[in-house]
XYZ file of N, CA and C in Angstrom:
303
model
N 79.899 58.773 13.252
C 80.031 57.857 12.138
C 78.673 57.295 11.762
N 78.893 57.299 10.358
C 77.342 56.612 9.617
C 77.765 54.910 9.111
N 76.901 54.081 9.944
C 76.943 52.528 8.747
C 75.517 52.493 8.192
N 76.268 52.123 7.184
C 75.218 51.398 6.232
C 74.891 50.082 6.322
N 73.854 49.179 6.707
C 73.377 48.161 6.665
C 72.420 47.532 5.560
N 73.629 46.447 4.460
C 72.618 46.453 3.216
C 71.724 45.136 3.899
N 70.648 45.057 3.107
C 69.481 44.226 3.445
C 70.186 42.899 2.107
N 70.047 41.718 2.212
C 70.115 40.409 1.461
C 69.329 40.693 0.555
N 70.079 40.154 -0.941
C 68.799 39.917 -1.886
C 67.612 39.156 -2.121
N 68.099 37.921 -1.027
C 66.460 37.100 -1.626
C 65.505 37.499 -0.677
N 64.279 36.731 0.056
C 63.362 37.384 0.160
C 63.153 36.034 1.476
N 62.038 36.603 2.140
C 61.700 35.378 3.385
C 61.984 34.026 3.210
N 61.426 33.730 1.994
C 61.660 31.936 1.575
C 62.825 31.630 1.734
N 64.089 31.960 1.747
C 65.648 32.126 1.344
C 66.075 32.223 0.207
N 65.231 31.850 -0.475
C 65.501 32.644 -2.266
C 66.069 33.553 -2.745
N 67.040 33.368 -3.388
C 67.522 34.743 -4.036
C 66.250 35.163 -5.087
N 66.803 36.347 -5.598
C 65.246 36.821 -6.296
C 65.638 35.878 -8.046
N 64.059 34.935 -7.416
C 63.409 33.795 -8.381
C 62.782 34.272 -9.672
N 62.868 35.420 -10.304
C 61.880 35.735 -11.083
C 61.775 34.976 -12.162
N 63.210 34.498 -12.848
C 63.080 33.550 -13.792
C 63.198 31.975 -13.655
N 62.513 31.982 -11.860
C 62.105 30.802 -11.522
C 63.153 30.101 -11.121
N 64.908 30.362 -10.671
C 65.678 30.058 -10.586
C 65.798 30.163 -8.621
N 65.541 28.717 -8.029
C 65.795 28.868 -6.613
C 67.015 28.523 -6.617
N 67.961 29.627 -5.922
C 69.186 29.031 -5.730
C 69.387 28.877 -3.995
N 70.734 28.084 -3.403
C 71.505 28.034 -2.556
C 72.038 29.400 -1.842
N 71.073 30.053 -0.462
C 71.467 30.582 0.147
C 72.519 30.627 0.914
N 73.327 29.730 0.710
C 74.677 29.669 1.588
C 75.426 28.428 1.060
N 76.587 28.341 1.097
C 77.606 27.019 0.896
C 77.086 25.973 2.238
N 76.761 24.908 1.793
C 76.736 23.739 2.927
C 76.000 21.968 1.810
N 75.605 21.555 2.652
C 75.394 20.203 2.278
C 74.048 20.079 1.922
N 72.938 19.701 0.922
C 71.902 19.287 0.699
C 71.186 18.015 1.550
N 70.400 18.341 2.558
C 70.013 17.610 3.788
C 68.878 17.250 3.370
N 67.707 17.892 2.704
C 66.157 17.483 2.518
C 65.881 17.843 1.566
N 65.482 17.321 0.433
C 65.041 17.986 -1.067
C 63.256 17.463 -0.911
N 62.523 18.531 -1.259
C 60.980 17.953 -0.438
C 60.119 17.766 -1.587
N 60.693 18.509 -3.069
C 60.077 18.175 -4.091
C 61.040 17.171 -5.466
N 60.099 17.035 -6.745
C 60.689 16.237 -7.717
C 60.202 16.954 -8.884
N 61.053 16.282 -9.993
C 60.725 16.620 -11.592
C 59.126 16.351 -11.820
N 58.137 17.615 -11.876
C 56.966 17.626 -12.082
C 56.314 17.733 -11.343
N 56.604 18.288 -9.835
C 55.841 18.308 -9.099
C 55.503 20.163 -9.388
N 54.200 20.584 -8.774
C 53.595 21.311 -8.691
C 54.001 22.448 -7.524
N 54.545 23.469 -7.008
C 54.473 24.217 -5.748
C 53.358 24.936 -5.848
N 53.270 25.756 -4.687
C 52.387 26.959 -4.293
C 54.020 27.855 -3.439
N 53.298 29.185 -3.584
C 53.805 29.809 -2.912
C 54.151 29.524 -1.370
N 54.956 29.413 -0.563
C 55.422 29.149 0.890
C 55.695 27.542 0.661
N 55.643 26.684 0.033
C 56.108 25.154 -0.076
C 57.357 24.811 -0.129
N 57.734 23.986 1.006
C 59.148 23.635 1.441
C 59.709 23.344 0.212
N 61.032 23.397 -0.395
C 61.943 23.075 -1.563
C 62.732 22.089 -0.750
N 63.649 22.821 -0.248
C 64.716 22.087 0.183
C 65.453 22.455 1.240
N 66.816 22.157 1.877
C 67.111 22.389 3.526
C 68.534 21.904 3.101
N 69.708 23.475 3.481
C 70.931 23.131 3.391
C 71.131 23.623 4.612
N 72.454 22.580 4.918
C 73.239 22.717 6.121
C 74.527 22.603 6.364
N 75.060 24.154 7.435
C 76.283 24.232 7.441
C 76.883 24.537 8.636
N 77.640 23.841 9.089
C 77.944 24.354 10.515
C 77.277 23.437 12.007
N 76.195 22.653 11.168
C 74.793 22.194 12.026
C 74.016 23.654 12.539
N 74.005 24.391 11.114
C 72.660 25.551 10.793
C 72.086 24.672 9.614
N 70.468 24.484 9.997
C 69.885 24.507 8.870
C 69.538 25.552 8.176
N 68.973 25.705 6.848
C 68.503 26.986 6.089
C 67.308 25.945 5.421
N 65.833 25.941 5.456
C 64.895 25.584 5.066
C 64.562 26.824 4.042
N 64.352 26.315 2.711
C 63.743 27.783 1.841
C 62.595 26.678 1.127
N 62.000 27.434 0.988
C 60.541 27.398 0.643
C 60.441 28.107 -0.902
N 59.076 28.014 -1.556
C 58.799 28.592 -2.822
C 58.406 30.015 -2.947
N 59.216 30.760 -3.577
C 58.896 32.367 -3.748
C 57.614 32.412 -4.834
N 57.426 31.228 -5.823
C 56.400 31.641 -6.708
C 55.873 30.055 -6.772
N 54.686 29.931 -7.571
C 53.758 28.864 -8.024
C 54.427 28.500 -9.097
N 54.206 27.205 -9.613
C 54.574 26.788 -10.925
C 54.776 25.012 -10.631
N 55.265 24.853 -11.669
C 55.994 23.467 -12.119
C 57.265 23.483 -11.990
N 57.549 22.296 -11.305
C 59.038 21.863 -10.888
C 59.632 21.310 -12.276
N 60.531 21.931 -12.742
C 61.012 21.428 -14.346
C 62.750 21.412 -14.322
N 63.579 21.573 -13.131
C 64.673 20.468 -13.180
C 65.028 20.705 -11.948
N 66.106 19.643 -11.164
C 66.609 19.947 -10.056
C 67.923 19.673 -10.262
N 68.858 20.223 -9.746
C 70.252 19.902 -10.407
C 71.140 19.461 -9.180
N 70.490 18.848 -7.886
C 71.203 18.114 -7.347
C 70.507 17.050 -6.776
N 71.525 16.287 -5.596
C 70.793 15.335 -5.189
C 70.857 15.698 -3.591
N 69.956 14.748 -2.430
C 70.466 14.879 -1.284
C 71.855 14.400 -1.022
N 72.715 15.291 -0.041
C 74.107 14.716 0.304
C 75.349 15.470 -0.780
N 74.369 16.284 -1.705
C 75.339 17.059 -2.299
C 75.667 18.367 -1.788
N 77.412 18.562 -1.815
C 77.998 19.490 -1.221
C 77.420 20.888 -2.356
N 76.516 21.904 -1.809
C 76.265 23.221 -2.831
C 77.101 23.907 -2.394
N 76.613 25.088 -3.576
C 77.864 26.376 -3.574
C 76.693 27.618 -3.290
N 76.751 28.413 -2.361
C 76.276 30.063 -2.704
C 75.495 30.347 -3.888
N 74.265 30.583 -3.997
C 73.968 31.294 -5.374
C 73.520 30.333 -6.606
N 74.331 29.022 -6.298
C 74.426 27.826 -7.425
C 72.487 27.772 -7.230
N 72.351 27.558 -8.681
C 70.645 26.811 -8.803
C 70.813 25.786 -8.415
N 69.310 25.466 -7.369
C 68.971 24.024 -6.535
C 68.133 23.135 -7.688
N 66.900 24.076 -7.733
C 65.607 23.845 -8.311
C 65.123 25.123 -9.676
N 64.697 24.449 -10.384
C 64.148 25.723 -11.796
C 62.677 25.583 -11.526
N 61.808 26.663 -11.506
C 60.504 26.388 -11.432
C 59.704 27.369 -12.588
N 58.691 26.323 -13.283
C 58.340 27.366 -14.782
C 56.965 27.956 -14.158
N 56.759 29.063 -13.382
C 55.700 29.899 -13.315
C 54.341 29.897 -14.240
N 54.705 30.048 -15.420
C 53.875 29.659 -16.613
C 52.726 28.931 -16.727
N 53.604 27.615 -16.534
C 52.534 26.431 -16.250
C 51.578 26.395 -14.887
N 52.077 26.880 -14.191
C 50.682 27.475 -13.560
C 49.705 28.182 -13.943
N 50.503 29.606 -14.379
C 49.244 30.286 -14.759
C 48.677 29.697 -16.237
N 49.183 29.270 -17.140
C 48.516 28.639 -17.888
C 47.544 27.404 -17.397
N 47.552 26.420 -16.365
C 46.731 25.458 -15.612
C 45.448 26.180 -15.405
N 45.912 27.286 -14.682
C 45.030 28.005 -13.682
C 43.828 28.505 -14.690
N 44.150 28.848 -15.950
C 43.886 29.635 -16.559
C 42.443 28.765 -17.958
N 43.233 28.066 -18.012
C 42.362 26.675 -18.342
C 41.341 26.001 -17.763
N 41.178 26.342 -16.292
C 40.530 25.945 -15.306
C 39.433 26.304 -14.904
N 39.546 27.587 -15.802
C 38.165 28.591 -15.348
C 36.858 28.394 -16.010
């Protein structure tokens, strides 16, 4: 017998794939640590936020650079799978960055 073992879609951070800057909720559980706000700045590997289920944490971090431009919960809110945490506009980085030179 052959199994197939599929690999998860998001990527080390726990991100599902962010391309249009959309970090969502790797798993159903409770919003424990939200580490950024409306306007804050990431870098790549920068803590977001920390859901917990079971008493498992899941810490995910930033898949891309940009500007923090909404968060759609609070700490202590029950998430869903997949649901967007955080929106991040890529853009405004590279437009910052880009200005900078």
């Amino acid at each position: 017998k052959q199994f197939h073992v599929q690999e998860p879609s998001w990527d080390s951070s726990g991100a599902h794939d962010s391309s249009d800057g959309s970090i969502t909720a790797p798993m159903h559980g409770e919003l424990t640590a939200l580490f950024v706000a409306e306007g804050d700045y990431v870098s790549v590997g920068d803590q977001i936020f920390v859901v917990e289920a079971m008493k498992m944490e899941h810490s995910v971090t930033s898949p891309l650079a940009g500007k923090i431009m909404d968060i759609g919960v609070t700490v202590g809110d029950q998430v869903v799978q997949d649901s967007i945490i955080v929106q991040i506009d890529p853009e405004v980085e590279a437009k910052t960055s880009a200005t900078n030179i």
